[in-house]
PDB file of C-alpha atoms in Angstrom:
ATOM      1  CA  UNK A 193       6.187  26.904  23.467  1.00 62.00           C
ATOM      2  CA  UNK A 194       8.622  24.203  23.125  1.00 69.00           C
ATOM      3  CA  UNK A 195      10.695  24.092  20.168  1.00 83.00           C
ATOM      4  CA  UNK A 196      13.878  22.064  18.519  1.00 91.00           C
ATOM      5  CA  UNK A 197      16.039  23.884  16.236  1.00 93.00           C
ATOM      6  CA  UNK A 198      18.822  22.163  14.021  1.00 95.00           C
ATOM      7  CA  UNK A 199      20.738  25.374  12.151  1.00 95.00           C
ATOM      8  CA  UNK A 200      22.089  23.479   9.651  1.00 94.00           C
ATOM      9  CA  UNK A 201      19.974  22.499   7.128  1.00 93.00           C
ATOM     10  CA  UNK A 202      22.766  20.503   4.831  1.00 96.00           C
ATOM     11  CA  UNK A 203      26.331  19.640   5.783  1.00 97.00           C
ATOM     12  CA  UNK A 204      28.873  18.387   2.973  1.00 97.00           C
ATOM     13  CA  UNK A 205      32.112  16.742   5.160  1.00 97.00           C
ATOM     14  CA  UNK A 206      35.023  14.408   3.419  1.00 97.00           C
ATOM     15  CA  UNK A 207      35.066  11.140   4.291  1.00 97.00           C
ATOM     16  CA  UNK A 208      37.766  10.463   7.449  1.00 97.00           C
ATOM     17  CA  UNK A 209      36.470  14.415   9.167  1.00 97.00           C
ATOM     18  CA  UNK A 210      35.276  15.051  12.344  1.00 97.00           C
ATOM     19  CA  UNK A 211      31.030  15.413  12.238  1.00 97.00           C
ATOM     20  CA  UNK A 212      29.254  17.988  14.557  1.00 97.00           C
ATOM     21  CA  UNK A 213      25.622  18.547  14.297  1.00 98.00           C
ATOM     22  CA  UNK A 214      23.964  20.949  16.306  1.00 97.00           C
ATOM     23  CA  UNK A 215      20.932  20.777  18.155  1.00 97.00           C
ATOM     24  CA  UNK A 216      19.007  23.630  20.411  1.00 95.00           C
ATOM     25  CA  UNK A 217      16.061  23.173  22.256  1.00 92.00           C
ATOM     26  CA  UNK A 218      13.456  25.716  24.232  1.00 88.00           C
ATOM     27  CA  UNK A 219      11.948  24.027  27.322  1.00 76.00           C
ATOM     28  CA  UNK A 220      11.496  24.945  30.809  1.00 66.00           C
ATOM     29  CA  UNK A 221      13.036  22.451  32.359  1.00 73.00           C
ATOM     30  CA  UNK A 222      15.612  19.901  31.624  1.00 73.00           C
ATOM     31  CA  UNK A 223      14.056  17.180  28.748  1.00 83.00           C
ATOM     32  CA  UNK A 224      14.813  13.740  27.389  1.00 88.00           C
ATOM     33  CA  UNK A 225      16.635  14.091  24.358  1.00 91.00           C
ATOM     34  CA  UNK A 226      17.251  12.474  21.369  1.00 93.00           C
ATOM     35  CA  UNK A 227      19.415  11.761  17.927  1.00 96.00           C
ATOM     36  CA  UNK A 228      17.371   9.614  14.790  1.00 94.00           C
ATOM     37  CA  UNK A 229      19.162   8.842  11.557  1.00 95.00           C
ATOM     38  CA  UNK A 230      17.237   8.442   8.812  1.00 91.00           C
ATOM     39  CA  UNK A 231      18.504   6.633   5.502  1.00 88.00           C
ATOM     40  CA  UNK A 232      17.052   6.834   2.440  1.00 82.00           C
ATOM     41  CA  UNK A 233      13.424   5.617   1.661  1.00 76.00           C
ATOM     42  CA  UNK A 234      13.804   4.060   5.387  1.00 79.00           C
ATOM     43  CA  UNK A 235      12.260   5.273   8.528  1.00 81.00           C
ATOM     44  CA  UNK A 236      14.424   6.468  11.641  1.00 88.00           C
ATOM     45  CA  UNK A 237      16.877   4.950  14.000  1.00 91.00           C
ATOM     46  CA  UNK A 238      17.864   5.934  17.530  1.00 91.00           C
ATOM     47  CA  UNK A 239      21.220   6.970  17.613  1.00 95.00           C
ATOM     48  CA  UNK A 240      21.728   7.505  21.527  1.00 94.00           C
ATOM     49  CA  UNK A 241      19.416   9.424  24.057  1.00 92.00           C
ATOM     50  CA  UNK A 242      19.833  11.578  27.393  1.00 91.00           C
ATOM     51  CA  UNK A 243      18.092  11.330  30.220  1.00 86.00           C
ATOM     52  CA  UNK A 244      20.273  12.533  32.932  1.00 85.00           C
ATOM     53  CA  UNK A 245      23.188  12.094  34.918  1.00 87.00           C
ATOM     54  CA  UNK A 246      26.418  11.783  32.951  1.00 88.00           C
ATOM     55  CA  UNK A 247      26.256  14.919  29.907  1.00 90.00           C
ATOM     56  CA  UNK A 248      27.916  13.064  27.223  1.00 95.00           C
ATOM     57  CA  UNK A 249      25.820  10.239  25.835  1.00 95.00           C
ATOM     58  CA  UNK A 250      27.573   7.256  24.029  1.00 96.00           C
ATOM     59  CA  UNK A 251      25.430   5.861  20.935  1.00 95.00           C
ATOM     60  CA  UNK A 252      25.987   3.256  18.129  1.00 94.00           C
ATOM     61  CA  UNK A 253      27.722   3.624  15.111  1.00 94.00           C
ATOM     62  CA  UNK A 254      30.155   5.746  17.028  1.00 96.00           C
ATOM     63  CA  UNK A 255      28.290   8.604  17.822  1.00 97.00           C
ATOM     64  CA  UNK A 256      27.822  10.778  20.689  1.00 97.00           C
ATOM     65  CA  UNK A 257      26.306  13.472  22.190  1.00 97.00           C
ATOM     66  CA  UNK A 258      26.813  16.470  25.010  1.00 96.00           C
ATOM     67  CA  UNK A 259      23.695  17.941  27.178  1.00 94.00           C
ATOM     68  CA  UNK A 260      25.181  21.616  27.521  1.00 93.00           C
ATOM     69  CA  UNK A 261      21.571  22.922  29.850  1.00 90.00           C
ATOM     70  CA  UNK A 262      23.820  26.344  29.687  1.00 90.00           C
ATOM     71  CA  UNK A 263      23.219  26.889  26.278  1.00 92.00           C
ATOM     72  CA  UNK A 264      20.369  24.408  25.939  1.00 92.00           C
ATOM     73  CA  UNK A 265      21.983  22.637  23.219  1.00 95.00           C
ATOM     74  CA  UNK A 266      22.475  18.501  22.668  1.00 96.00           C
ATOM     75  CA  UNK A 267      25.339  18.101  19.804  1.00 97.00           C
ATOM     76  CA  UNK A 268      26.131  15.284  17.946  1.00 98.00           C
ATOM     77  CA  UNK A 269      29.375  14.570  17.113  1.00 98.00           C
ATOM     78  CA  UNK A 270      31.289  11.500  15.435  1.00 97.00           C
ATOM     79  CA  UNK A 271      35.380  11.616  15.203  1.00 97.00           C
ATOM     80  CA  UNK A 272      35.761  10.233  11.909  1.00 97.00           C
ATOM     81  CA  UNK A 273      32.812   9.906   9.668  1.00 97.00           C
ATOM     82  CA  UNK A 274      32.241   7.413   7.223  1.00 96.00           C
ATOM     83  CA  UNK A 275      30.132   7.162   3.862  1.00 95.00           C
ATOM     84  CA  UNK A 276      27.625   4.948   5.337  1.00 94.00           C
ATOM     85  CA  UNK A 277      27.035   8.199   7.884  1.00 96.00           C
ATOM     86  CA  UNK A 278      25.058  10.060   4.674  1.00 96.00           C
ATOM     87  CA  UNK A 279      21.617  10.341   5.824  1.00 96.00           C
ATOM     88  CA  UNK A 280      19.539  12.659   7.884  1.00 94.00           C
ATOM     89  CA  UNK A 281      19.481  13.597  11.065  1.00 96.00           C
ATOM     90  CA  UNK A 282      16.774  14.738  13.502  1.00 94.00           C
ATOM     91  CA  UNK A 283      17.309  15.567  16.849  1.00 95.00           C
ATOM     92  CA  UNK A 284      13.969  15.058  18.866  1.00 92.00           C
ATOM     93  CA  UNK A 285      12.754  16.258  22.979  1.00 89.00           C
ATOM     94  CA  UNK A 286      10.537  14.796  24.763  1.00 83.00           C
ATOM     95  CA  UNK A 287       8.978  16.720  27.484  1.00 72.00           C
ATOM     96  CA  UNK A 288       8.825  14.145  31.117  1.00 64.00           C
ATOM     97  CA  UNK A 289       5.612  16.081  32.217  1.00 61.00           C
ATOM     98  CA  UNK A 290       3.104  16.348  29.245  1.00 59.00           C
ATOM     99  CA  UNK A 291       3.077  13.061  28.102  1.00 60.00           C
ATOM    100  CA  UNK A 292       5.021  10.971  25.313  1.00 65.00           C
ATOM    101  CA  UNK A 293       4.989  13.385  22.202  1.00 73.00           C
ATOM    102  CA  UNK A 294       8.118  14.230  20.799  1.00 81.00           C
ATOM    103  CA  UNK A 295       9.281  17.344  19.247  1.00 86.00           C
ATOM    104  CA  UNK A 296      11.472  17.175  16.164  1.00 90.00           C
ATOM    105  CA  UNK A 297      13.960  19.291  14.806  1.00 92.00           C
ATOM    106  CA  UNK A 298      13.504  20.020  10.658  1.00 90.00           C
ATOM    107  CA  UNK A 299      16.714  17.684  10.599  1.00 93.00           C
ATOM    108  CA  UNK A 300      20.154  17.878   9.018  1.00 95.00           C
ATOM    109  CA  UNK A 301      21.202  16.620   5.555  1.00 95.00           C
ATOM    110  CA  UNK A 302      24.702  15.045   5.770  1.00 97.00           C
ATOM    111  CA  UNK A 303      26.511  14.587   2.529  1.00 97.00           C
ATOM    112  CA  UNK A 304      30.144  12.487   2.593  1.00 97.00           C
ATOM    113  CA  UNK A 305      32.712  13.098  -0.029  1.00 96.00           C
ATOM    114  CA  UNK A 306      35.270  10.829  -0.701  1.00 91.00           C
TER     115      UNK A 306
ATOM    116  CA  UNK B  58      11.766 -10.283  17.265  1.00 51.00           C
ATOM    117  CA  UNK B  59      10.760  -8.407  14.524  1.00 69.00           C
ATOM    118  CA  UNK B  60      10.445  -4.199  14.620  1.00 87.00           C
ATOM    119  CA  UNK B  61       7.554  -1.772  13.861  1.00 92.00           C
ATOM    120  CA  UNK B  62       6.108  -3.285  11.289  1.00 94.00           C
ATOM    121  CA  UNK B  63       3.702  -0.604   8.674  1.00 96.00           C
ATOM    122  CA  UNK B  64       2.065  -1.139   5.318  1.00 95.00           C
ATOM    123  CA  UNK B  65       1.658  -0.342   2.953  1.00 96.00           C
ATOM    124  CA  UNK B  66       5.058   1.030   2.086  1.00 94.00           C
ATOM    125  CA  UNK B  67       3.403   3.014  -0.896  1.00 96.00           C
ATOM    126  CA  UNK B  68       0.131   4.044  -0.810  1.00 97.00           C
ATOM    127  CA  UNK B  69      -1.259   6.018  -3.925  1.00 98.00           C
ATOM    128  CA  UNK B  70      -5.119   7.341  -3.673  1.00 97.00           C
ATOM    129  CA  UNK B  71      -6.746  10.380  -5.737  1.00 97.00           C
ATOM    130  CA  UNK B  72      -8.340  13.193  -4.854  1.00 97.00           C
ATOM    131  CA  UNK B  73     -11.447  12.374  -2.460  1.00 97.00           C
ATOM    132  CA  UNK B  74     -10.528   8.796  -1.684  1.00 98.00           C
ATOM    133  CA  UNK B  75     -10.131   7.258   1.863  1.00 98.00           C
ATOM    134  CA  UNK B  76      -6.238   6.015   2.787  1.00 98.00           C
ATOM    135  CA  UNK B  77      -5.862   3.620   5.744  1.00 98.00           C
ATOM    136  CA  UNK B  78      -2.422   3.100   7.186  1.00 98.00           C
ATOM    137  CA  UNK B  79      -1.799   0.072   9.623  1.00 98.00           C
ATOM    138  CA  UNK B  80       0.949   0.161  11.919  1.00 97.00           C
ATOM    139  CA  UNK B  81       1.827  -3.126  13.869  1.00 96.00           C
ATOM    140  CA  UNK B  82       3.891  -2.791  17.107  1.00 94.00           C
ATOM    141  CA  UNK B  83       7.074  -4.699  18.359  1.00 91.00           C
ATOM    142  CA  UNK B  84       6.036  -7.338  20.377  1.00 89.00           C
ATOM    143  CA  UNK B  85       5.212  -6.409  23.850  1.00 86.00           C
ATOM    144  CA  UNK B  86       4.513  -2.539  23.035  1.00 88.00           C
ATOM    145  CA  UNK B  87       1.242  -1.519  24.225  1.00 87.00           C
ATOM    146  CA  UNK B  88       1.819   2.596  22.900  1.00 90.00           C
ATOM    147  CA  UNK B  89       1.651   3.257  19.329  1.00 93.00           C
ATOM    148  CA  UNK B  90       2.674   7.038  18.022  1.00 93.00           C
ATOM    149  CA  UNK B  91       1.544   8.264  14.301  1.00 96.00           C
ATOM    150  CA  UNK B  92       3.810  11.205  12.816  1.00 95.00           C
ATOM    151  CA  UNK B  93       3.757  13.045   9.561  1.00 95.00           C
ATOM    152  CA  UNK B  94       6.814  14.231   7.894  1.00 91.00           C
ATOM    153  CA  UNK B  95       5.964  16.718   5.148  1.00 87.00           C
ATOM    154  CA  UNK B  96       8.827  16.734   2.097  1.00 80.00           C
ATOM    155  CA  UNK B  97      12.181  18.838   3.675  1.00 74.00           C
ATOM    156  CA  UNK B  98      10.261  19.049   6.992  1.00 78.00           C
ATOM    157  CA  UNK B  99      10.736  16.969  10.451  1.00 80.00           C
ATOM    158  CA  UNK B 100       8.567  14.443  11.927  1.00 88.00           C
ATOM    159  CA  UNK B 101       5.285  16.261  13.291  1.00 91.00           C
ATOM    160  CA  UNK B 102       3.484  14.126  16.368  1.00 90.00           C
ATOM    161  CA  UNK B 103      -0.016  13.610  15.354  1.00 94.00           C
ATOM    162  CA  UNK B 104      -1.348  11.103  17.943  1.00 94.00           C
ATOM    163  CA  UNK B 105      -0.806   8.867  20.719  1.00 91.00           C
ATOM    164  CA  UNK B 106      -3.016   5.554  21.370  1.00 92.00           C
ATOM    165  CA  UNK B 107      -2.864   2.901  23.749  1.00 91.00           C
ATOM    166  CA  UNK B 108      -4.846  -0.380  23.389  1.00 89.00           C
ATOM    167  CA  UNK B 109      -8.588   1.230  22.584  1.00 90.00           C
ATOM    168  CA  UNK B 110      -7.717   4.470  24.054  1.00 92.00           C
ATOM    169  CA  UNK B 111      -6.087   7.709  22.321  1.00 93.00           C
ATOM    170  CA  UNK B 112      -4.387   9.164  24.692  1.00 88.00           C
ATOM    171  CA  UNK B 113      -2.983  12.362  23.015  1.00 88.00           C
ATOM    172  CA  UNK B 114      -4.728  13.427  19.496  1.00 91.00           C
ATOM    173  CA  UNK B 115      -3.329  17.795  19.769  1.00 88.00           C
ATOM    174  CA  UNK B 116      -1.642  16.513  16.322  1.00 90.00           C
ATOM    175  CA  UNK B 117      -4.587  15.494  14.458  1.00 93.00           C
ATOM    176  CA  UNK B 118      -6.046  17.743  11.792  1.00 93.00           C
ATOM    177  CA  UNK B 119      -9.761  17.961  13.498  1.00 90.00           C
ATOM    178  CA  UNK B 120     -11.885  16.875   9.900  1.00 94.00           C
ATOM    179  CA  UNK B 121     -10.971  13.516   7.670  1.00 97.00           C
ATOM    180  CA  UNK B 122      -8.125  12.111  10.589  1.00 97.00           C
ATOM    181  CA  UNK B 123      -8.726   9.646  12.864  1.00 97.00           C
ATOM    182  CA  UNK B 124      -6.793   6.508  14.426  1.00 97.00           C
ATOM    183  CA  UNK B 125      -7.845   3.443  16.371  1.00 96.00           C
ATOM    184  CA  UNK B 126      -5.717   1.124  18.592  1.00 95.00           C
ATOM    185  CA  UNK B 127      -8.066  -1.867  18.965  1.00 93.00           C
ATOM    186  CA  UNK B 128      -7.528  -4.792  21.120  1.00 90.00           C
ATOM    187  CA  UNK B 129      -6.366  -6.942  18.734  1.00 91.00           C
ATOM    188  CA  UNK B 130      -4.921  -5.908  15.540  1.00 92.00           C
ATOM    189  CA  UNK B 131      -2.936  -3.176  13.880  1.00 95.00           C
ATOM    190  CA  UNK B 132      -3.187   0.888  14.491  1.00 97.00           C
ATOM    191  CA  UNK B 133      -4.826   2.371  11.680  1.00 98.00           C
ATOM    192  CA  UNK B 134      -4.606   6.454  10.874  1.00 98.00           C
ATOM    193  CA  UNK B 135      -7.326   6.576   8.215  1.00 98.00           C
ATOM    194  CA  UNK B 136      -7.713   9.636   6.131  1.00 98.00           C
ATOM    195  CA  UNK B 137     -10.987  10.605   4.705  1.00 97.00           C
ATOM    196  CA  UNK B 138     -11.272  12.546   1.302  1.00 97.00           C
ATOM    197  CA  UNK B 139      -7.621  12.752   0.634  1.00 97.00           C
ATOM    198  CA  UNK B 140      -6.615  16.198  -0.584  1.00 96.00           C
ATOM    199  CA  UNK B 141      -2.970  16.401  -2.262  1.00 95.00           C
ATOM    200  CA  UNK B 142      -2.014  18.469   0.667  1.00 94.00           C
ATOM    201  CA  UNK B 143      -2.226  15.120   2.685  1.00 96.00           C
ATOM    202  CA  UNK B 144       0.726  13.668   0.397  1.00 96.00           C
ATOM    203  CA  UNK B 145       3.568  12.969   3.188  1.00 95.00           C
ATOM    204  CA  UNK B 146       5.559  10.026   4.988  1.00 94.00           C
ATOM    205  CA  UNK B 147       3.615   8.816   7.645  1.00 96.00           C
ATOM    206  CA  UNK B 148       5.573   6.812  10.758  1.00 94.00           C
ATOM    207  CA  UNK B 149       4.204   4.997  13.431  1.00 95.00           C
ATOM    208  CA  UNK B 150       6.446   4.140  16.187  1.00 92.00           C
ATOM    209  CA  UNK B 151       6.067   2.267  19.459  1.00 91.00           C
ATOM    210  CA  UNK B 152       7.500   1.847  23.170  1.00 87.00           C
ATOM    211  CA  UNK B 153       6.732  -0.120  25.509  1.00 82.00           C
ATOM    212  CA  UNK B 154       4.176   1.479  28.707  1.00 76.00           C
ATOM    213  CA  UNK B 155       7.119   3.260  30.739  1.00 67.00           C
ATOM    214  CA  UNK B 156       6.382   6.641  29.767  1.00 59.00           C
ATOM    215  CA  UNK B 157       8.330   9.078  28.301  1.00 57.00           C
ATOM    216  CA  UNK B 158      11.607   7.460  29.108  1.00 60.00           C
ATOM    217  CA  UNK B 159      10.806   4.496  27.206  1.00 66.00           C
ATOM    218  CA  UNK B 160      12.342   5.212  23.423  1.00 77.00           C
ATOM    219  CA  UNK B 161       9.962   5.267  20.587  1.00 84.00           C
ATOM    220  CA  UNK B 162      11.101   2.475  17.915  1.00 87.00           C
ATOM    221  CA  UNK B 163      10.117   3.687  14.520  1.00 90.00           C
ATOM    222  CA  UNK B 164       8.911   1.828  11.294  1.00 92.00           C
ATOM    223  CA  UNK B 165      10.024   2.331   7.852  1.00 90.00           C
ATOM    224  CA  UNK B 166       6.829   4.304   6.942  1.00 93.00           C
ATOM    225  CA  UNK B 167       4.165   4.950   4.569  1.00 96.00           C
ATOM    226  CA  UNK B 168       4.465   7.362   1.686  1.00 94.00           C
ATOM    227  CA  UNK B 169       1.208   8.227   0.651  1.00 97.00           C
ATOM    228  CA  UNK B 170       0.833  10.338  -2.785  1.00 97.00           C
ATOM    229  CA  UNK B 171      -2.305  11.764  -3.367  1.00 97.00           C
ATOM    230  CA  UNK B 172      -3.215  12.595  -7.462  1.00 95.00           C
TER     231      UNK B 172
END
């Protein structure tokens, strides 16, 4: 069965550090894949996506991602995080040959500290 | 053009009452999605409708859930007999009809509370 796992369930970083957050997925074959933020009391907003070709995705609010199919992982990374970056984040799959559900990870908490 | 649009926001109902959520689409999305995010969990797919067809209900609890896409007007997830269990987010989101590869835009959500 397919599945999305996000390790982390909370992540405290200072404001100005480098952000990973990781993502693993289970799926037969290569999937679309996706990053949502989710604010406070709001609902969620596409980050980037992958659907093939080049590995490392480009998003807003300077994020990105890398497609690693060897270890079946789709991290999100920013350089230098910022306050406004506190919110959760769910990575999601979508699966090209059953449809258009998505399958979300349980998401990770992000906490910025001045 | 304006996003997903759902209401209510806050929805609160007791024990054995009905609770209908309406989801309105971006302009010129013909696929509407409903999720349910449980408190600490992630966003579980409970259906997928076009216009007057659902298309993929394996997410729907099989007694008190059901949705409609008519052909004019909102989505609506309505939940018979509301038991506090059913207290959650609920998200509709909608893409235009590409398929898979089209991204899902997502509105703010209902939070439903059930007393």
């Amino acid at each position: 069965a397919q599945s999305v796992t996000q390790p982390d369930i909370h992540i405290t970083v200072s404001e100005g550090a480098s952000l990973e957050l990781r993502c693993n997925y289970s799926y037969g074959a290569t999937p679309y894949l996706f990053w949502y933020v989710q604010s406070p009391g709001q609902g969620l907003q596409l980050l980037l996506k992958y659907f093939s070709g080049d590995t490392l995705v480009q998003g807003i609010k300077g994020f990105e991602a890398e497609f690693k199919r060897s270890q079946s992982s789709f991290n999100l990374r920013k350089p230098s995080v910022h306050w406004s970056d506190a919110a959760e984040y769910f990575c999601a799959v979508g699966q090209p040959n059953t449809g258009n559900q998505f399958y979300f990870g349980t998401g990770t908490s992000l906490t910025v500290i001045p | 053009n304006a996003g997903v649009m759902q209401n209510p926001r806050h929805l609160v109902r007791r024990r054995g009452q009905e609770a209908r959520l309406r989801c309105s689409p971006m302009k010129g999305h013909s696929h509407v999605y409903w999720y349910r995010q449980l408190p600490e969990e992630g966003l579980k797919f409970m259906v997928y409708l076009q216009k007057e067809n659902i298309i993929d209900e394996s997410g729907m609890p099989k007694e008190r859930f059901s949705a409609e896409f008519p052909k004019e007007g909102p989505s609506i997830l309505r939940i018979q007999q509301v038991v506090r269990g059913d207290s959650a987010a609920y998200f509709c989101a909608s893409s235009p009809p590409g398929g898979i590869t089209d991204t899902q835009y997502f509105g703010p959500g209902t939070r439903l509370t059930v007393l």
